[in-house]
mmCIF file of C-alpha atoms in Angstrom:
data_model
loop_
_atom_site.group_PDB
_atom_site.id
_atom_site.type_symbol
_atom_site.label_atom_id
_atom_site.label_comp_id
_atom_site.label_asym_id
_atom_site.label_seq_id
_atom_site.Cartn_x
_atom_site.Cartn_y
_atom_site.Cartn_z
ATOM 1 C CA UNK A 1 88.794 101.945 103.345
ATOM 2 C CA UNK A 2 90.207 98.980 105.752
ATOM 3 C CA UNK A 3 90.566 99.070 108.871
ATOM 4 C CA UNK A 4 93.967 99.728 109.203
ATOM 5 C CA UNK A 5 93.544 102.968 106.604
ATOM 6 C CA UNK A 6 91.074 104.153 109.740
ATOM 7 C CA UNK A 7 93.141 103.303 112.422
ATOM 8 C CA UNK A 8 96.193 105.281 110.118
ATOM 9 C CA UNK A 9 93.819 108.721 109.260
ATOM 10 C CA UNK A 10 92.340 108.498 112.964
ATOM 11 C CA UNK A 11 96.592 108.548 114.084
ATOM 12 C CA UNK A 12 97.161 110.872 111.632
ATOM 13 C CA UNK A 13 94.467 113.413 112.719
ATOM 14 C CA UNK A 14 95.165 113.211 116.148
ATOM 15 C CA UNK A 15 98.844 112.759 116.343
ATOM 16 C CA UNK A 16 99.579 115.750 113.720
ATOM 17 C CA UNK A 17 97.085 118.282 115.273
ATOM 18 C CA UNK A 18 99.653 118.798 118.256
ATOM 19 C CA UNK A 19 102.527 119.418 116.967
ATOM 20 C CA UNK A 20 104.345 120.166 121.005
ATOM 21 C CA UNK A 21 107.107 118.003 121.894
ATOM 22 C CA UNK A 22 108.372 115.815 125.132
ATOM 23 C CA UNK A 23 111.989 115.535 125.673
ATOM 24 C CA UNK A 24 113.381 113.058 127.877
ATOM 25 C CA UNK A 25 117.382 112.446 128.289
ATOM 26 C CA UNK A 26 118.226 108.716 127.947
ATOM 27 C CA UNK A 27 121.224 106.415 127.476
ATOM 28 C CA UNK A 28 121.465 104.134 124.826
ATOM 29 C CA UNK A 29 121.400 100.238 126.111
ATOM 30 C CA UNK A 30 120.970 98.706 123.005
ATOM 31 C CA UNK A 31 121.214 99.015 119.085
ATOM 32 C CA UNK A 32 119.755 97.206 116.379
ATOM 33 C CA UNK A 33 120.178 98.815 113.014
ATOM 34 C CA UNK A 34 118.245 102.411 112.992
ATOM 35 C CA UNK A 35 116.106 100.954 116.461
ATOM 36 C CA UNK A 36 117.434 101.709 119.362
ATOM 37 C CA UNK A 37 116.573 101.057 123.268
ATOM 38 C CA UNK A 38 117.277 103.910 125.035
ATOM 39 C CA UNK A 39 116.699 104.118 129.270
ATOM 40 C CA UNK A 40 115.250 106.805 130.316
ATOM 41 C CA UNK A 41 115.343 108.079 133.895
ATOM 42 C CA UNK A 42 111.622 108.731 134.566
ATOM 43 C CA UNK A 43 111.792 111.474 137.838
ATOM 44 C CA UNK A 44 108.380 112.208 139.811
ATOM 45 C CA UNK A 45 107.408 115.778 139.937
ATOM 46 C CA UNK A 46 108.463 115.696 143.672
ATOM 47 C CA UNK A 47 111.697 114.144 142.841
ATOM 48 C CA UNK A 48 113.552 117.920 142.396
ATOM 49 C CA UNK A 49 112.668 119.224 145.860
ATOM 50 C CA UNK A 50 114.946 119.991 148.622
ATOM 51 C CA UNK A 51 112.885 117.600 151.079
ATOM 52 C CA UNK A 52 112.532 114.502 149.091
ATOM 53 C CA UNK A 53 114.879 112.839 151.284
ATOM 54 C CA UNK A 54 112.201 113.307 153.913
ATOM 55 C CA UNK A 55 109.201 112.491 152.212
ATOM 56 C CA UNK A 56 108.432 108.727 150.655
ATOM 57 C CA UNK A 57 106.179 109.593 147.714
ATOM 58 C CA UNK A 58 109.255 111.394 145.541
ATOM 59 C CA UNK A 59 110.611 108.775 143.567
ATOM 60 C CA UNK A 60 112.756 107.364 140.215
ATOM 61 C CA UNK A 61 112.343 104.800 137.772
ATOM 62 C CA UNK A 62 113.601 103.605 134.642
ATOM 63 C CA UNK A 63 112.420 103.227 132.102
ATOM 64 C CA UNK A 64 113.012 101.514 128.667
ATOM 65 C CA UNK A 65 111.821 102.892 125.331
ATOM 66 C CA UNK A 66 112.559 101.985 121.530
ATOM 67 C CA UNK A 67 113.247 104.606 119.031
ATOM 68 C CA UNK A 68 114.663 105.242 116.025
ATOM 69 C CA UNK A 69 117.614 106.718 114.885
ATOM 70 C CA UNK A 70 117.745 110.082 113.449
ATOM 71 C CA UNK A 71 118.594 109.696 109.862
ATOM 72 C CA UNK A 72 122.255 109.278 109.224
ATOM 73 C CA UNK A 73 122.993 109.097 112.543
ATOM 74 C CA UNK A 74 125.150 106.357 114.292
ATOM 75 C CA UNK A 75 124.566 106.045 117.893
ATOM 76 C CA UNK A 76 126.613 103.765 120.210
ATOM 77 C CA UNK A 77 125.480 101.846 123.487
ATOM 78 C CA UNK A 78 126.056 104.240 126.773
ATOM 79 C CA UNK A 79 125.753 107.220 124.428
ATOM 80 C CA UNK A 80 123.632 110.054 126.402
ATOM 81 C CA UNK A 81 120.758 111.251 123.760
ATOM 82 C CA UNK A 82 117.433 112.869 123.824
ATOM 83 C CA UNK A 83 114.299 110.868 123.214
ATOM 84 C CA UNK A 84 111.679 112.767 121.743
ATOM 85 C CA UNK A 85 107.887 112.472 121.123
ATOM 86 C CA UNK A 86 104.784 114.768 120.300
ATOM 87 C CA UNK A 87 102.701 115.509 122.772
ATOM 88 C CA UNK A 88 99.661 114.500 121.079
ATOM 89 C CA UNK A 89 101.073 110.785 121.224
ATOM 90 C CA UNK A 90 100.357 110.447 125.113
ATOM 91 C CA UNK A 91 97.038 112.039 124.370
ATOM 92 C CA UNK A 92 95.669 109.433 121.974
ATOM 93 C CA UNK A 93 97.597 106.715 124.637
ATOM 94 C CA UNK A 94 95.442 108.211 127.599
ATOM 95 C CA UNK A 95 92.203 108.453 125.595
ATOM 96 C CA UNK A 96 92.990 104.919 124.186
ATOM 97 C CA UNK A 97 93.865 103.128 127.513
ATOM 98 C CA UNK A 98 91.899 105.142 130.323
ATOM 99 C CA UNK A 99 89.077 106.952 128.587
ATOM 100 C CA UNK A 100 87.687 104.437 125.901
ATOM 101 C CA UNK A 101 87.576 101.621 128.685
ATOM 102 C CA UNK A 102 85.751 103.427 131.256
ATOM 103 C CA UNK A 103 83.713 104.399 129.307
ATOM 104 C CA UNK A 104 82.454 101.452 127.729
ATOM 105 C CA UNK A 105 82.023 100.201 131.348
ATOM 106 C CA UNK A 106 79.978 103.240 132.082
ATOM 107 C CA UNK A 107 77.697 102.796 129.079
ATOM 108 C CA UNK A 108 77.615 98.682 130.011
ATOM 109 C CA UNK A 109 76.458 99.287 133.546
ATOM 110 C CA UNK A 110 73.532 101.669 132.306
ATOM 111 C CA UNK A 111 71.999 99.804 129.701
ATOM 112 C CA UNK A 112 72.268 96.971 131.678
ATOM 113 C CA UNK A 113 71.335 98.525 134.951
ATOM 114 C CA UNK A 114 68.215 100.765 132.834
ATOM 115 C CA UNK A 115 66.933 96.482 131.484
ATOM 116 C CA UNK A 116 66.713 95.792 135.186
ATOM 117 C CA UNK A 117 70.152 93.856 135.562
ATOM 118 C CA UNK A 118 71.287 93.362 139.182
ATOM 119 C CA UNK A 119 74.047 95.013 140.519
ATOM 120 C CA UNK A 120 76.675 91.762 140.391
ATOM 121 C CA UNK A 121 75.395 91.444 136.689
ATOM 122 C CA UNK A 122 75.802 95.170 135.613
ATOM 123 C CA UNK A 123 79.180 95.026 137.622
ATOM 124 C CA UNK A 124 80.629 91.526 135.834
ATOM 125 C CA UNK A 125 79.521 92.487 132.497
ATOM 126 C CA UNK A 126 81.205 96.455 132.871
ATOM 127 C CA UNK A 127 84.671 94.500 133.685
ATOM 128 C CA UNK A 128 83.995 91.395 130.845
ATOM 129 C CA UNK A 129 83.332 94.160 128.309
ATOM 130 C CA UNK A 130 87.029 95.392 128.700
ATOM 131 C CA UNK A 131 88.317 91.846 127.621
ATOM 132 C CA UNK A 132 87.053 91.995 124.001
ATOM 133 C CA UNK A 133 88.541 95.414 123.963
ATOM 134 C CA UNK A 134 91.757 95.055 125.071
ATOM 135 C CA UNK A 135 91.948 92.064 122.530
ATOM 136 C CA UNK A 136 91.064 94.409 120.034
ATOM 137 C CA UNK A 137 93.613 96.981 121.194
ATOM 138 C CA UNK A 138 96.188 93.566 121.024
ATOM 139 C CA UNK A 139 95.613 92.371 117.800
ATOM 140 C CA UNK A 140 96.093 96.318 116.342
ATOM 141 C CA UNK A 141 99.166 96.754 118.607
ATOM 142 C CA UNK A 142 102.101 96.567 115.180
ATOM 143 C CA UNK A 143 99.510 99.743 113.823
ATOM 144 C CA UNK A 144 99.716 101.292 117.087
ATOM 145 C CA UNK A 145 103.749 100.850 117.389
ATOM 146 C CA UNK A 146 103.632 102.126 113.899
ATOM 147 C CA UNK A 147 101.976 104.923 115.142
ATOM 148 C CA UNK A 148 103.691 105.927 118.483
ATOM 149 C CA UNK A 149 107.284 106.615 117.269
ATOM 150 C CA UNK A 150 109.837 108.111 119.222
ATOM 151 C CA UNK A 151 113.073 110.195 117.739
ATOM 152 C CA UNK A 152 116.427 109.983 119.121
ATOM 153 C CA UNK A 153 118.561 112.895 118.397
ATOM 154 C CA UNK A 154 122.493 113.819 119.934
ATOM 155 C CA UNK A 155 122.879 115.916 122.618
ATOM 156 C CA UNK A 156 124.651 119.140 121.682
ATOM 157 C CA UNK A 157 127.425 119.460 124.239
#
């Protein structure tokens, strides 16, 4: 098995286990064949309450995603859609981009701190261990787009 059939049945366990979606409303900005770049208008929790004209931390951002059509579907730029994704996806993102990392720096600190390492040592070597990783996480990043897919589908008006 190669590495790219792991990275494939380790996606396919975890991405098919959850089978809970995420829908955002977008607008398509661009299209390219069945891929499309849809912006989506990413609200903060706080964003929907009556006072978040007085308070600084509610805010809005866009954002800009690429998906792929629905099948048979024709979508046209400005067209309002719905941009959907399984749950499970930003699971396997978190786990991949906050969890794995820290701990790796965790478990680089230890050893190094149990040999007898000083503290600027154990601290360097926690923070150079993430480079090799995130390399690693670079050169696998076409499996992971193949991986982390989002739908478009037409709003039902």
């Amino acid at each position: 098995m190669g590495k790219c059939s792991v990275w494939n049945a380790f996606f396919d366990v975890c991405l098919m286990a959850n089978r809970k979606v995420i829908e955002h409303e977008g607008i398509v900005r661009e299209v390219r064949g069945t891929l499309l770049t849809v912006e989506i208008l990413s609200k903060s929790a706080c964003s929907g309450c009556e006072a978040r004209s007085l308070c600084s931390s509610s805010e809005q951002k866009t954002k800009l995603v690429e998906t792929e059509a629905a099948d048979g579907e024709t979508y046209s730029i400005d067209e309002e859609v719905v941009v959907v994704g399984s749950e499970s996806m930003g699971i396997v993102a978190v786990v991949l981009c906050y969890v794995v990392p820290v701990v790796l720096m965790v478990v680089m600190m230890a050893v190094l701190g149990g040999m007898g390492q000083s503290d600027v040592v154990c601290g360097l070597a926690a923070i150079g261990v993430l480079v090799p990783y995130f390399c690693v996480i670079y050169l696998l990043r076409d499996t992971l787009k193949r991986n982390f897919k989002f739908k478009t589908k037409k709003i039902n008006k």
